[in-house]
């Protein structure tokens, strides 16, 4: 009882601090902005700092939304214990366990590693108001890295400029990844505590969204207007959440950037085989032993296993995920959720180019073997002939990158839009065409380039977008404002853009983001019709 009373007193004190650190109508804004902001959560108070060009954005990093999973591996997260005093909210929390990241030069500006731990369920908030009665749209970002790597602490995801620009609340978060978050164990043990192990990462996100709902008023947001958005694996997580009944009512709009690959999840049979292989590689006899391994040893076992610590996906387990999100049609769970979806024009020039530089200078005789990863053998020549007819100016490398881009990104985005378009809520389609000058221009419009513009963070992204220029600033204005408009109303139209109609198979209206944005009906129609007919559904592995 005494402990609860003390926690209550600290909460009251924190609310007083919040009142002091937020300008009242008759108070002095300058005085308010000179005081560190304090956020009162239902678990305890958190002190942050003020950032942004005007220093008007209250930023809280490393807010605990769930208890540590250390000692509870492969089990659903639980609420954190309340704390006394005012916790430090100026540093990001630990990243969730994952394999080491490769050094990719274009990402250098964004790198912000803070170390790994199984105590990693933290979120971060950027807001211009604390408990001020305003109902700002809340934009919850889901990081990329597939379901295997990444965190919400990348410099590219800094929400200060987006929060300041649109007077929105921005939230980023960490959740469990790879085998820690997506090992389906129900086929290997009857222990009920492991029943949800195949979808823990997604359930962590649900718990973070529940935190957002509970604290919307405290962070100056609108609990009835939450947008989930993400890029690459983050967009896949958006698609998965759209099919999860546990997530219903926790978000109201969705944005999928370059990652509509979760049209389908793993089935239990495949997922059980991967979990069994992990146990064999780890040389353990039981799930309990796997759960008790040191974190570092489990990461090494995953890297040595068939999955290579990279082949994990949500599982249609009949519990938290009862059907595939977008196969064979769009999930009815989110039929009334508006969707903004799209890709970059040359996604695979990043993964298929920087990782394999020879692909930038392919000869026609090399192309069939290169396409074998993306095209069924009997269709390779027809794909090459069709692409050359659709794009007479393409060389062999151009054909390779565009076919790979369509297979892994554009094709699944189109399928998601087509299937979602059969439901009541509108769908808006885009494609980013602006070309980055880095790497001598050979990347053109690669995977992840959009992040710098959506967050209005070109100054933090010079390794990817090049020096900050009027051109990069304009791209940020165009995309960030469209994302803010969509979060606010479910419609991405802004005064700076031409009229952007909703997407449907009858018009296929697509916003082309470039210095002079334009709406094009069915861009690259010949390519789309060719590749939708000849490529397998879904992305390559």
Coordinates of C-alpha atoms in Angstrom, one line a residue:
X1 CA 0.0 0.0 0.0
X2 CA 2.8 2.4 0.9
X3 CA 4.5 1.6 -2.4
X4 CA 1.3 2.4 -4.3
X5 CA 0.9 5.6 -2.3
X6 CA 4.4 6.8 -3.1
X7 CA 4.0 6.0 -6.8
X8 CA 0.8 8.1 -6.8
X9 CA 2.6 11.0 -5.1
X10 CA 5.3 10.9 -7.8
X11 CA 2.7 10.8 -10.5
X12 CA 1.0 13.9 -9.0
X13 CA 4.4 15.6 -8.8
X14 CA 5.1 14.7 -12.4
X15 CA 1.8 16.2 -13.6
X16 CA 2.8 19.4 -11.8
X17 CA 6.0 19.4 -13.6
X18 CA 4.2 18.8 -16.9
X19 CA 2.0 21.8 -16.1
X20 CA 5.1 23.9 -15.5
X21 CA 6.8 22.8 -18.7
X22 CA 3.9 23.5 -21.0
X23 CA 3.0 27.1 -21.7
X24 CA -0.4 28.2 -20.4
X25 CA -2.5 30.8 -22.3
X26 CA -1.4 33.5 -19.9
X27 CA 2.1 32.2 -19.3
X28 CA 5.4 32.8 -21.0
X29 CA 6.3 30.4 -23.9
X30 CA 10.0 31.3 -23.5
X31 CA 9.9 30.3 -19.8
X32 CA 8.1 27.0 -20.6
X33 CA 10.5 26.1 -23.4
X34 CA 13.5 26.5 -21.0
X35 CA 12.2 23.8 -18.7
X36 CA 12.9 20.1 -19.4
X37 CA 9.5 18.4 -20.3
X38 CA 8.2 15.7 -18.0
X39 CA 5.7 13.1 -19.2
X40 CA 3.5 11.3 -16.7
X41 CA 2.8 7.8 -17.7
X42 CA 0.6 5.3 -15.8
X43 CA 3.9 3.6 -14.7
X44 CA 5.9 6.6 -13.6
X45 CA 7.3 10.0 -14.8
X46 CA 9.8 10.4 -17.6
X47 CA 12.0 13.5 -18.1
X48 CA 12.9 14.3 -21.7
X49 CA 14.4 17.3 -23.6
X50 CA 13.3 19.9 -26.1
X51 CA 14.5 19.7 -29.7
X52 CA 13.6 20.9 -33.1
X53 CA 14.4 24.1 -34.9
X54 CA 12.2 26.1 -32.5
X55 CA 13.0 23.9 -29.5
X56 CA 9.2 23.4 -29.2
X57 CA 9.3 19.6 -29.6
X58 CA 9.2 17.6 -26.4
X59 CA 11.2 14.4 -27.0
X60 CA 11.2 11.3 -24.8
X61 CA 13.4 8.4 -25.6
X62 CA 13.5 5.0 -24.1
X63 CA 10.1 4.9 -22.5
X64 CA 9.4 1.4 -21.3
X65 CA 6.1 0.1 -22.7
X66 CA 6.5 -3.5 -21.5
X67 CA 8.7 -5.3 -19.0
X68 CA 12.0 -6.9 -19.9
X69 CA 11.7 -10.2 -21.7
X70 CA 15.0 -11.4 -20.1
X71 CA 14.1 -14.6 -18.3
X72 CA 10.7 -14.8 -20.2
X73 CA 12.1 -15.5 -23.7
X74 CA 9.5 -16.8 -26.2
X75 CA 6.6 -15.6 -24.0
X76 CA 4.1 -12.7 -24.4
X77 CA 5.3 -9.4 -23.0
X78 CA 3.8 -8.2 -19.8
X79 CA 3.3 -4.7 -18.4
X80 CA 6.2 -3.0 -16.8
X81 CA 6.4 -2.4 -13.1
X82 CA 5.7 1.1 -11.9
X83 CA 8.7 3.1 -10.9
X84 CA 9.2 6.0 -8.4
X85 CA 11.1 9.2 -9.1
X86 CA 11.5 10.6 -12.6
X87 CA 13.1 8.3 -15.1
X88 CA 15.6 9.6 -17.7
X89 CA 14.1 9.8 -21.1
X90 CA 17.0 11.4 -23.0
X91 CA 18.6 8.2 -24.3
X92 CA 17.3 5.4 -26.5
X93 CA 16.6 2.0 -25.0
X94 CA 18.6 -1.1 -26.0
X95 CA 17.9 -2.7 -29.4
X96 CA 16.4 -6.1 -29.5
X97 CA 18.8 -9.0 -30.2
X98 CA 19.8 -9.5 -33.8
X99 CA 22.6 -10.4 -36.1
X100 CA 25.3 -7.8 -36.7
X101 CA 24.5 -5.2 -39.3
X102 CA 26.6 -4.8 -42.5
X103 CA 28.3 -1.5 -43.1
X104 CA 26.4 0.1 -46.0
X105 CA 27.9 3.5 -47.0
X106 CA 24.6 5.1 -47.9
X107 CA 23.2 4.4 -44.4
X108 CA 26.2 6.0 -42.6
X109 CA 24.2 9.1 -41.7
X110 CA 21.6 7.1 -40.0
X111 CA 23.7 4.7 -37.9
X112 CA 23.0 5.0 -34.2
X113 CA 23.7 1.8 -32.4
X114 CA 22.9 1.7 -28.7
X115 CA 23.7 -2.0 -27.9
X116 CA 21.5 -5.1 -27.6
X117 CA 19.6 -6.6 -24.8
X118 CA 16.5 -8.7 -24.2
X119 CA 15.3 -5.8 -22.1
X120 CA 14.4 -3.9 -25.3
X121 CA 10.7 -3.0 -25.4
X122 CA 10.9 0.7 -25.5
X123 CA 9.3 3.5 -27.5
X124 CA 10.2 7.1 -28.3
X125 CA 7.9 10.1 -28.5
X126 CA 8.2 13.5 -30.3
X127 CA 5.3 16.0 -29.5
X128 CA 4.7 19.7 -29.4
X129 CA 2.2 19.4 -26.6
X130 CA 1.8 17.5 -23.3
X131 CA -1.7 17.2 -21.9
X132 CA -2.7 20.5 -23.6
X133 CA -6.1 19.2 -24.7
X134 CA -5.2 19.3 -28.4
X135 CA -5.9 16.2 -30.5
X136 CA -3.0 15.8 -32.8
X137 CA -2.7 13.0 -35.3
X138 CA -0.4 10.3 -33.9
X139 CA 2.0 8.7 -36.4
X140 CA 3.5 5.4 -35.2
X141 CA 6.6 4.3 -37.2
X142 CA 7.5 0.7 -37.6
X143 CA 11.2 0.3 -38.5
X144 CA 12.6 -1.7 -41.4
X145 CA 15.0 -4.6 -41.4
X146 CA 12.5 -7.3 -42.3
X147 CA 11.4 -9.1 -39.2
X148 CA 15.0 -9.7 -38.3
X149 CA 17.0 -6.5 -37.7
X150 CA 16.6 -2.8 -36.9
X151 CA 15.3 -0.5 -34.2
X152 CA 13.4 2.7 -33.7
X153 CA 16.6 4.6 -32.8
X154 CA 18.0 5.3 -36.3
X155 CA 18.9 8.9 -36.9
X156 CA 16.8 8.7 -40.1
X157 CA 13.7 8.2 -37.9
X158 CA 14.2 11.2 -35.8
X159 CA 10.7 12.7 -35.4
X160 CA 11.6 16.3 -34.5
X161 CA 11.0 17.9 -37.9
X162 CA 7.9 15.9 -38.7
X163 CA 6.3 16.7 -35.4
X164 CA 7.3 20.4 -35.8
X165 CA 6.2 20.6 -39.4
X166 CA 2.8 19.1 -39.1
X167 CA 2.0 19.5 -35.4
X168 CA 1.7 15.7 -35.2
X169 CA 2.9 13.2 -32.5
X170 CA 5.6 10.8 -33.8
X171 CA 6.3 7.5 -32.1
X172 CA 9.0 5.0 -32.9
X173 CA 9.5 1.7 -31.1
X174 CA 11.5 -1.5 -30.7
X175 CA 10.0 -5.0 -30.8
X176 CA 11.3 -8.5 -30.7
X177 CA 12.8 -9.8 -33.9
X178 CA 14.0 -12.9 -35.7
X179 CA 13.9 -16.1 -33.7
X180 CA 13.4 -14.1 -30.5
X181 CA 10.1 -12.8 -31.8
X182 CA 9.0 -15.2 -34.5
X183 CA 9.9 -18.8 -33.6
X184 CA 6.8 -20.9 -33.9
X185 CA 7.1 -23.4 -31.0
X186 CA 3.6 -24.7 -30.7
X187 CA 4.6 -27.7 -32.8
X188 CA 7.5 -28.6 -30.5
X189 CA 5.9 -28.1 -27.0
X190 CA 2.5 -28.2 -25.4
X191 CA 3.6 -25.6 -22.8
X192 CA 1.0 -22.8 -23.0
X193 CA 3.4 -20.1 -22.2
X194 CA 5.1 -20.6 -25.6
X195 CA 1.8 -20.7 -27.5
X196 CA 2.2 -17.3 -29.1
X197 CA 6.0 -17.5 -29.8
X198 CA 5.5 -17.4 -33.6
X199 CA 4.1 -13.8 -33.5
X200 CA 5.6 -12.2 -30.5
X201 CA 7.2 -9.3 -32.4
X202 CA 3.9 -8.3 -33.8
X203 CA 2.2 -8.7 -30.5
X204 CA 4.8 -6.4 -29.0
X205 CA 3.8 -3.8 -31.5
X206 CA 0.2 -4.3 -30.4
X207 CA 1.2 -3.7 -26.8
X208 CA 3.1 -0.5 -27.9
X209 CA -0.1 0.7 -29.7
X210 CA -2.1 0.0 -26.5
X211 CA 0.4 2.2 -24.6
X212 CA -0.2 4.9 -27.2
X213 CA -4.0 4.6 -26.8
X214 CA -3.6 4.8 -23.0
X215 CA -1.4 7.9 -23.1
X216 CA -2.7 9.7 -26.2
X217 CA -4.0 12.6 -24.1
X218 CA -0.8 12.9 -22.1
X219 CA 1.3 13.1 -25.3
X220 CA -1.0 15.7 -26.9
X221 CA -2.5 13.3 -29.4
X222 CA -5.8 11.9 -30.6
X223 CA -6.5 8.3 -29.5
X224 CA -9.1 8.2 -32.3
X225 CA -6.6 9.2 -35.1
X226 CA -3.5 6.9 -35.1
X227 CA -1.6 6.1 -38.3
X228 CA 0.8 3.2 -38.5
X229 CA 3.5 3.6 -41.1
X230 CA 6.7 1.9 -42.0
X231 CA 9.2 1.2 -44.8
X232 CA 10.5 -2.2 -46.0
X233 CA 10.0 -4.7 -43.2
X234 CA 8.1 -1.9 -41.4
X235 CA 5.6 -1.8 -44.2
X236 CA 5.3 -5.6 -44.0
X237 CA 4.5 -5.2 -40.3
X238 CA 1.8 -2.7 -41.3
X239 CA 0.2 -5.3 -43.6
X240 CA 0.4 -7.9 -40.8
X241 CA -1.2 -5.7 -38.2
X242 CA -4.0 -5.0 -40.6
X243 CA -5.0 -8.7 -40.3
X244 CA -4.6 -8.9 -36.5
X245 CA -7.9 -8.8 -34.5
X246 CA -5.8 -7.8 -31.4
X247 CA -4.9 -4.6 -33.3
X248 CA -8.4 -3.6 -34.2
X249 CA -9.3 -0.1 -33.0
X250 CA -5.6 0.7 -32.2
X251 CA -5.0 2.5 -35.5
X252 CA -7.1 4.2 -38.1
X253 CA -4.9 4.7 -41.2
X254 CA -2.0 2.8 -42.6
X255 CA 1.0 3.6 -44.8
X256 CA 3.1 0.9 -46.5
X257 CA 6.4 2.1 -48.0
X258 CA 8.4 -0.3 -50.2
X259 CA 7.4 -3.4 -48.3
X260 CA 4.1 -5.0 -49.1
X261 CA 5.7 -8.5 -48.8
X262 CA 3.5 -9.7 -46.0
X263 CA 0.7 -10.6 -48.4
X264 CA 1.0 -14.0 -46.7
X265 CA 2.6 -15.3 -43.5
X266 CA 4.3 -18.6 -42.8
X267 CA 2.2 -21.7 -42.3
X268 CA 2.7 -23.7 -39.1
X269 CA 4.4 -26.6 -41.0
X270 CA 7.1 -24.5 -42.5
X271 CA 7.6 -22.5 -39.3
X272 CA 7.8 -25.6 -37.2
X273 CA 10.6 -26.9 -39.5
X274 CA 12.6 -23.7 -39.0
X275 CA 12.2 -23.9 -35.2
X276 CA 13.2 -27.5 -35.2
X277 CA 16.3 -26.7 -37.3
X278 CA 17.2 -23.9 -34.8
X279 CA 17.0 -26.3 -31.9
X280 CA 19.2 -28.8 -33.7
X281 CA 21.7 -26.2 -34.6
X282 CA 21.7 -24.9 -31.0
X283 CA 22.2 -28.5 -29.8
X284 CA 19.4 -28.4 -27.3
X285 CA 16.8 -31.1 -26.6
X286 CA 13.8 -28.9 -25.5
X287 CA 12.2 -25.5 -25.9
X288 CA 13.0 -24.7 -22.3
X289 CA 16.7 -25.2 -23.0
X290 CA 16.5 -22.9 -26.0
X291 CA 14.8 -20.4 -23.9
X292 CA 17.6 -20.6 -21.3
X293 CA 20.5 -20.1 -23.7
X294 CA 22.6 -17.0 -23.3
X295 CA 21.4 -14.3 -25.7
X296 CA 24.7 -14.2 -27.6
X297 CA 24.7 -18.0 -28.1
X298 CA 21.2 -18.0 -29.5
X299 CA 22.1 -15.3 -32.0
X300 CA 25.1 -17.4 -33.1
X301 CA 22.9 -20.5 -33.4
X302 CA 20.4 -18.6 -35.5
X303 CA 23.2 -17.4 -37.8
X304 CA 24.4 -20.9 -38.2
X305 CA 20.9 -22.4 -38.8
X306 CA 19.0 -22.7 -42.0
X307 CA 17.4 -19.4 -41.3
X308 CA 20.8 -17.6 -41.2
X309 CA 19.0 -15.3 -38.6
X310 CA 17.3 -13.7 -41.6
X311 CA 14.4 -16.0 -42.6
X312 CA 11.5 -15.2 -40.2
X313 CA 8.0 -14.1 -40.7
X314 CA 4.7 -13.9 -38.8
X315 CA 2.9 -17.3 -38.6
X316 CA -0.7 -17.9 -39.4
X317 CA -1.1 -19.7 -36.0
X318 CA -4.9 -19.5 -35.6
X319 CA -4.4 -17.4 -32.5
X320 CA -3.1 -13.9 -33.0
X321 CA -3.0 -14.3 -36.8
X322 CA -5.9 -16.3 -38.1
X323 CA -5.4 -15.8 -41.9
X324 CA -3.0 -14.4 -44.4
X325 CA -3.1 -10.6 -44.5
X326 CA -3.6 -10.2 -48.3
X327 CA -3.8 -13.7 -49.7
X328 CA -6.1 -14.6 -51.5
X329 CA -7.8 -11.2 -50.8
X330 CA -7.5 -8.3 -48.5
X331 CA -8.2 -9.1 -44.8
X332 CA -11.7 -8.0 -43.7
X333 CA -10.3 -7.0 -40.3
X334 CA -9.2 -3.6 -41.6
X335 CA -11.7 -3.1 -44.4
X336 CA -12.4 0.4 -43.2
X337 CA -8.8 1.5 -42.8
X338 CA -7.5 3.9 -45.6
X339 CA -4.2 2.8 -47.1
X340 CA -1.3 4.7 -48.7
X341 CA 1.0 2.4 -50.5
X342 CA 3.9 2.6 -52.9
X343 CA 7.5 2.0 -53.8
X344 CA 10.7 3.6 -55.1
X345 CA 11.4 3.3 -58.9
X346 CA 14.6 1.3 -58.6
X347 CA 14.5 -0.4 -55.3
X348 CA 16.9 -3.3 -56.0
X349 CA 19.7 -1.0 -57.1
X350 CA 20.5 -0.9 -53.4
X351 CA 20.5 -4.6 -52.4
X352 CA 21.2 -6.0 -55.9
X353 CA 23.7 -3.3 -56.8
X354 CA 25.8 -2.2 -53.8
X355 CA 26.1 -5.8 -52.6
X356 CA 27.0 -7.1 -56.0
X357 CA 28.6 -4.2 -58.0
X358 CA 29.0 -6.4 -61.1
X359 CA 25.3 -6.1 -61.6
X360 CA 25.7 -2.5 -62.6
X361 CA 27.5 -3.6 -65.8
X362 CA 25.8 -6.8 -67.0
X363 CA 26.0 -8.1 -70.5
X364 CA 22.9 -9.6 -72.2
X365 CA 24.6 -13.0 -72.1
X366 CA 24.8 -12.8 -68.3
X367 CA 21.2 -11.7 -67.8
X368 CA 19.4 -15.0 -67.9
X369 CA 21.4 -16.5 -65.1
X370 CA 21.0 -13.4 -63.0
X371 CA 17.2 -13.4 -63.4
X372 CA 16.9 -17.0 -62.4
X373 CA 16.4 -16.0 -58.8
X374 CA 13.4 -13.9 -59.7
X375 CA 11.8 -15.6 -62.7
X376 CA 10.7 -19.2 -63.3
X377 CA 13.2 -20.8 -65.8
X378 CA 10.7 -21.3 -68.5
X379 CA 9.7 -17.6 -68.5
X380 CA 13.1 -15.9 -68.4
X381 CA 13.5 -15.3 -72.1
X382 CA 9.9 -14.0 -72.4
X383 CA 10.6 -11.6 -69.6
X384 CA 13.8 -10.3 -71.2
X385 CA 12.1 -9.9 -74.6
X386 CA 9.1 -8.2 -73.1
X387 CA 11.1 -5.8 -71.0
X388 CA 13.3 -4.8 -74.0
X389 CA 10.1 -4.1 -76.0
X390 CA 8.6 -2.1 -73.1
X391 CA 11.8 -0.2 -72.5
X392 CA 13.9 0.1 -75.7
X393 CA 16.5 2.2 -74.0
X394 CA 17.3 -0.3 -71.2
X395 CA 20.6 -2.1 -71.0
X396 CA 20.9 -5.6 -69.4
X397 CA 21.5 -4.1 -66.0
X398 CA 18.4 -1.9 -66.2
X399 CA 16.3 -5.0 -67.1
X400 CA 17.8 -6.9 -64.2
X401 CA 17.2 -4.2 -61.6
X402 CA 13.6 -3.5 -62.7
X403 CA 12.6 -7.1 -62.8
X404 CA 14.1 -7.7 -59.4
X405 CA 12.4 -4.5 -58.1
X406 CA 9.0 -5.6 -59.5
X407 CA 9.3 -9.1 -58.0
X408 CA 10.3 -7.9 -54.5
X409 CA 8.5 -4.6 -54.2
X410 CA 6.4 -3.2 -56.9
X411 CA 4.5 -6.3 -57.7
X412 CA 3.4 -7.0 -54.1
X413 CA 2.5 -3.3 -53.7
X414 CA 0.2 -3.5 -56.7
X415 CA -1.4 -6.6 -55.4
X416 CA -2.0 -5.1 -52.0
X417 CA -3.5 -2.0 -53.6
X418 CA -5.7 -4.1 -56.0
X419 CA -7.0 -6.3 -53.2
X420 CA -7.5 -3.5 -50.7
X421 CA -9.2 -1.5 -53.4
X422 CA -12.1 -4.0 -53.4
X423 CA -13.0 -2.8 -49.8
X424 CA -14.8 0.4 -48.7
X425 CA -11.8 2.4 -47.5
X426 CA -9.7 4.3 -50.2
X427 CA -6.3 3.3 -51.4
X428 CA -3.7 5.8 -52.7
X429 CA -0.7 4.7 -54.7
X430 CA 2.6 6.5 -55.2
X431 CA 6.0 5.9 -56.8
X432 CA 9.2 7.9 -55.9
X433 CA 11.2 8.7 -59.0
X434 CA 13.7 11.4 -57.7
X435 CA 17.2 10.1 -58.3
X436 CA 20.0 10.5 -55.6
X437 CA 23.3 11.8 -56.8
X438 CA 25.3 9.6 -54.3
X439 CA 27.4 6.7 -55.7
X440 CA 27.8 8.6 -58.9
X441 CA 24.1 8.4 -59.6
X442 CA 24.1 4.7 -60.2
X443 CA 21.6 3.9 -57.5
X444 CA 19.0 6.1 -59.1
X445 CA 15.9 5.8 -56.8
X446 CA 16.9 2.9 -54.5
X447 CA 15.3 1.1 -51.5
X448 CA 14.9 3.3 -48.4
X449 CA 15.5 6.7 -50.2
X450 CA 12.0 7.8 -49.3
X451 CA 12.7 7.8 -45.5
X452 CA 14.7 11.0 -45.6
X453 CA 11.8 12.8 -47.3
X454 CA 8.9 11.4 -45.3
X455 CA 10.6 12.4 -42.1
X456 CA 11.9 15.7 -43.6
X457 CA 15.3 14.6 -42.5
X458 CA 17.5 15.4 -45.5
X459 CA 20.0 17.2 -43.3
X460 CA 20.5 14.0 -41.4
X461 CA 20.7 11.9 -44.6
X462 CA 23.5 13.3 -46.6
X463 CA 25.2 9.9 -47.1
X464 CA 22.0 8.8 -48.9
X465 CA 20.5 11.9 -50.5
X466 CA 23.7 13.9 -51.0
X467 CA 24.2 17.5 -49.7
X468 CA 21.1 19.4 -48.5
X469 CA 19.9 21.4 -51.5
X470 CA 16.8 23.1 -52.7
X471 CA 16.0 19.9 -54.6
X472 CA 16.2 17.6 -51.5
X473 CA 14.3 20.1 -49.4
X474 CA 11.5 20.3 -52.0
X475 CA 11.2 16.5 -52.1
X476 CA 10.9 16.5 -48.3
X477 CA 8.2 19.2 -48.4
X478 CA 6.2 17.2 -51.0
X479 CA 6.4 13.8 -49.3
X480 CA 6.3 14.9 -45.6
X481 CA 3.3 17.1 -46.2
X482 CA 1.4 14.4 -48.1
X483 CA 2.1 11.9 -45.2
X484 CA 0.9 14.4 -42.6
X485 CA -2.2 15.2 -44.6
X486 CA -3.0 11.4 -44.9
X487 CA -2.4 11.0 -41.1
X488 CA -4.7 13.9 -40.4
X489 CA -7.6 13.1 -42.8
X490 CA -7.0 9.8 -44.6
X491 CA -6.4 11.7 -47.8
X492 CA -2.8 12.6 -48.9
X493 CA -3.8 15.6 -51.2
X494 CA -2.0 18.9 -50.5
X495 CA -1.9 22.3 -52.3
X496 CA 1.6 21.5 -53.6
X497 CA 0.4 18.3 -55.4
X498 CA -1.8 17.8 -58.5
X499 CA -5.1 16.2 -57.7
X500 CA -4.4 12.7 -56.4
X501 CA -7.3 10.3 -56.9
X502 CA -7.8 7.1 -55.1
X503 CA -6.4 4.0 -56.7
X504 CA -8.4 1.3 -58.4
X505 CA -7.9 -1.2 -61.1
X506 CA -10.1 0.9 -63.4
X507 CA -7.8 3.9 -63.2
X508 CA -4.5 2.9 -61.5
X509 CA -3.9 6.6 -60.6
X510 CA -0.3 6.9 -59.2
X511 CA 1.4 9.9 -57.8
X512 CA 4.9 10.2 -59.2
X513 CA 7.0 12.0 -56.6
X514 CA 9.7 14.1 -58.3
X515 CA 10.7 17.7 -58.4
X516 CA 7.6 18.2 -60.6
X517 CA 5.1 15.7 -59.2
X518 CA 2.4 14.3 -61.5
X519 CA -0.4 11.8 -61.4
X520 CA 0.1 9.1 -64.1
X521 CA -2.5 6.5 -64.9
X522 CA -1.0 3.0 -64.9
X523 CA 2.7 4.0 -65.2
X524 CA 4.8 1.5 -67.1
X525 CA 1.7 -0.3 -68.1
X526 CA 3.5 -2.7 -70.5
X527 CA 6.0 -3.7 -67.8
X528 CA 3.2 -4.2 -65.3
X529 CA 1.1 -6.4 -67.6
X530 CA 4.2 -8.4 -68.6
X531 CA 5.5 -9.1 -65.1
X532 CA 2.2 -9.6 -63.4
X533 CA 1.6 -12.4 -66.0
X534 CA 5.0 -14.0 -65.9
X535 CA 6.4 -13.6 -62.4
X536 CA 5.4 -15.7 -59.4
X537 CA 3.3 -14.0 -56.8
X538 CA 5.2 -12.7 -53.7
X539 CA 8.8 -11.8 -53.3
X540 CA 11.9 -13.9 -53.9
X541 CA 13.7 -15.4 -50.8

